[in-house]
Short mmCIF file of C-alpha atoms in Angstrom, two decimals:
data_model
loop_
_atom_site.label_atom_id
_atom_site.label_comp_id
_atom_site.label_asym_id
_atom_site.label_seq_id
_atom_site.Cartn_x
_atom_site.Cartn_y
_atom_site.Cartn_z
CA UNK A 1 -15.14 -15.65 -0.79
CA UNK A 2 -17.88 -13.25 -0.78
CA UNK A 3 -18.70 -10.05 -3.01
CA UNK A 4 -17.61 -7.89 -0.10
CA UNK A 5 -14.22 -9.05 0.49
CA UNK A 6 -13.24 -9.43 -3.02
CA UNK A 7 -14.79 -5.57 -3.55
CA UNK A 8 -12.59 -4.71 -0.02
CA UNK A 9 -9.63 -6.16 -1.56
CA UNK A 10 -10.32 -4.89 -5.25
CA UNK A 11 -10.54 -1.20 -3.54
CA UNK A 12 -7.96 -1.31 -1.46
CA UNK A 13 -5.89 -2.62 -4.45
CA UNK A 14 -6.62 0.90 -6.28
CA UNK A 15 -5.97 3.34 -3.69
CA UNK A 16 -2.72 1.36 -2.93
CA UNK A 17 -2.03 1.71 -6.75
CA UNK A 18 -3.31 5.04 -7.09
CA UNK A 19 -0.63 6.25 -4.22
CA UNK A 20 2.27 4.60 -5.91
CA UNK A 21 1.76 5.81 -8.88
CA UNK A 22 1.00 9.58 -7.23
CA UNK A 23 4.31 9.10 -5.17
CA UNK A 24 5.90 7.70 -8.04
CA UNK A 25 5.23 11.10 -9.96
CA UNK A 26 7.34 13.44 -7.94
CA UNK A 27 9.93 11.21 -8.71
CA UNK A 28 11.70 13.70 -11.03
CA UNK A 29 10.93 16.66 -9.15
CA UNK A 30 12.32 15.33 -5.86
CA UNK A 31 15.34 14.10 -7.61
CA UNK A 32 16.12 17.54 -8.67
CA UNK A 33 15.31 19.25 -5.61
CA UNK A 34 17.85 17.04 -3.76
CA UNK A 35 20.83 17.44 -6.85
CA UNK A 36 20.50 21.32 -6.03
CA UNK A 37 20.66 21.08 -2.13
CA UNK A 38 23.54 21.44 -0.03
CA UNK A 39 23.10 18.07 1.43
CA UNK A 40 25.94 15.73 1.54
CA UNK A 41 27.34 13.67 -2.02
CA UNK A 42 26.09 10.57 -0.22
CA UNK A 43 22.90 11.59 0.56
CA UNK A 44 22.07 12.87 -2.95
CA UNK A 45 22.68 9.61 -4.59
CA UNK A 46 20.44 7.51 -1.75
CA UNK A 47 17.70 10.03 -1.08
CA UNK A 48 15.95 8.94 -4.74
CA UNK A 49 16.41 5.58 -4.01
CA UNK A 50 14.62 5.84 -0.79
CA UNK A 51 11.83 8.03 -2.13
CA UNK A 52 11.02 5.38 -5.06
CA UNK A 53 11.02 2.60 -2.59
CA UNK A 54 7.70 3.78 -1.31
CA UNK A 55 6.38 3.87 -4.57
CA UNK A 56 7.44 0.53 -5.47
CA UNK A 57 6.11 -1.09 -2.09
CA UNK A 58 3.26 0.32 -2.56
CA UNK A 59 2.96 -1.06 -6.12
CA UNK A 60 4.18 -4.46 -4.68
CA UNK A 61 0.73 -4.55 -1.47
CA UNK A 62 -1.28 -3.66 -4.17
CA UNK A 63 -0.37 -6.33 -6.17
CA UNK A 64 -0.45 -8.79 -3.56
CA UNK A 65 -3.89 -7.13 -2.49
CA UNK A 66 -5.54 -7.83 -5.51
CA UNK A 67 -4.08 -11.32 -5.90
CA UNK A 68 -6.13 -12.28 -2.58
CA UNK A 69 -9.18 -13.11 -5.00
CA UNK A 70 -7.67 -15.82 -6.80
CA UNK A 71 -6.01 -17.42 -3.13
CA UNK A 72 -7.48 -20.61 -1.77
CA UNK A 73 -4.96 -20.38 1.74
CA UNK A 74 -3.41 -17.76 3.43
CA UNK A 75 -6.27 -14.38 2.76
CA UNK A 76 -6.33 -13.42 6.18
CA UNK A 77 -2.43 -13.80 6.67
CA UNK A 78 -1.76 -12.05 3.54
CA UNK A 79 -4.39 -9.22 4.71
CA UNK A 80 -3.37 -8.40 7.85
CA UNK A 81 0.40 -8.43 6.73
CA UNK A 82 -1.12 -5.52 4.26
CA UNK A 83 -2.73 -3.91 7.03
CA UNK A 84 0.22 -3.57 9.25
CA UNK A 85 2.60 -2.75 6.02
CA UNK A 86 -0.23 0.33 4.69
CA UNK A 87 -0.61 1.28 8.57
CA UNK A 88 3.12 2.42 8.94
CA UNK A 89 2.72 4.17 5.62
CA UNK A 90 -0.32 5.98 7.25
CA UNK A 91 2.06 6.88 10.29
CA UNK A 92 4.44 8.53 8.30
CA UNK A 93 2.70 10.30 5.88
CA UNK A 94 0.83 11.52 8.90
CA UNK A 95 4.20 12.35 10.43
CA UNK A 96 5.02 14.29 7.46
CA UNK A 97 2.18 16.32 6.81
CA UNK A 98 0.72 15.13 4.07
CA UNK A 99 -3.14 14.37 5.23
CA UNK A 100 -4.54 13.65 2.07
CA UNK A 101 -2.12 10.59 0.74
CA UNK A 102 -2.91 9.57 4.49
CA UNK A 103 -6.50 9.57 4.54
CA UNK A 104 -6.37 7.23 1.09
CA UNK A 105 -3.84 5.12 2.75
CA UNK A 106 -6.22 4.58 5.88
CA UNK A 107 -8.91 3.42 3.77
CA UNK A 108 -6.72 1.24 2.16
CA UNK A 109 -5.33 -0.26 5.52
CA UNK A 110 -9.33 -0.25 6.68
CA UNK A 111 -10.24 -2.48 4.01
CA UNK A 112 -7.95 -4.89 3.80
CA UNK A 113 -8.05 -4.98 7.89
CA UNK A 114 -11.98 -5.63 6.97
CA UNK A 115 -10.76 -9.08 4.90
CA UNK A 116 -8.13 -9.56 7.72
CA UNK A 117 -10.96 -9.52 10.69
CA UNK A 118 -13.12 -11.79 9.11
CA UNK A 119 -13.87 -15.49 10.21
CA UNK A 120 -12.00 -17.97 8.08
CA UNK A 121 -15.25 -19.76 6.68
CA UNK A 122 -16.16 -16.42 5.16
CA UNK A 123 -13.09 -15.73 3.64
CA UNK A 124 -12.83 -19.05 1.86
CA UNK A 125 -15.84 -20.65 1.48
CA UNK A 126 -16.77 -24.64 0.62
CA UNK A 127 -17.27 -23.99 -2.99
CA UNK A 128 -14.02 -22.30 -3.23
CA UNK A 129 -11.96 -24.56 -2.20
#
């Protein structure tokens, strides 16, 4: 595996990271918006849950990103499963407004697409395996 994709996946690691943890944050305030809305008793107790979950996938890719440099099999699977996964987080956070967590999300999704679009011998090379 070359500098470059391990960098790609090492970066796209940290911004994944970076956004879970940043989502992550407004953890509390959400929660307390939503417990002084008018919205219904049902919706109080699963909104949270549903605004961690992004937080925690995001967590979870970037995990799995950054394992890609110790893989032998599977790097370009793995990536473009990433890809796709970060892509509909770009779509919605797009969809919501909220350019900035978007822009970090597309680089993400653009470098792990990078390690996705590349031919197999230069993902995993002879001495690798």
């Amino acid at each position: 595996m070359s500098n470059l994709i391990k960098w790609s996946c090492i970066v796209g690691s940290l911004l994944l990271l970076c956004m879970g943890l940043f989502h992550g944050s407004g953890f509390n305030w959400i929660s307390g918006e939503i417990t002084q809305s008018n919205i219904a008793p049902v919706l109080k107790g699963i909104f949270p849950v549903l605004f961690i979950h992004v937080s925690i996938q995001l967590i979870g890719l970037a995990i799995l990103g950054a394992s890609l440099v110790f893989f032998q099999n599977g790097i370009r699977v793995i990536a473009s499963f990433i890809t796709i996964m970060v892509a509909a987080n770009v779509g919605l956070a797009f969809w919501l407004g909220a350019f900035i967590p978007g822009i970090a999300l597309s680089c993400a999704a653009i470098c792990f697409g990078f390690v996705a679009a590349q031919p197999e011998e230069q993902v995993v090379s002879k001495a690798d395996s």
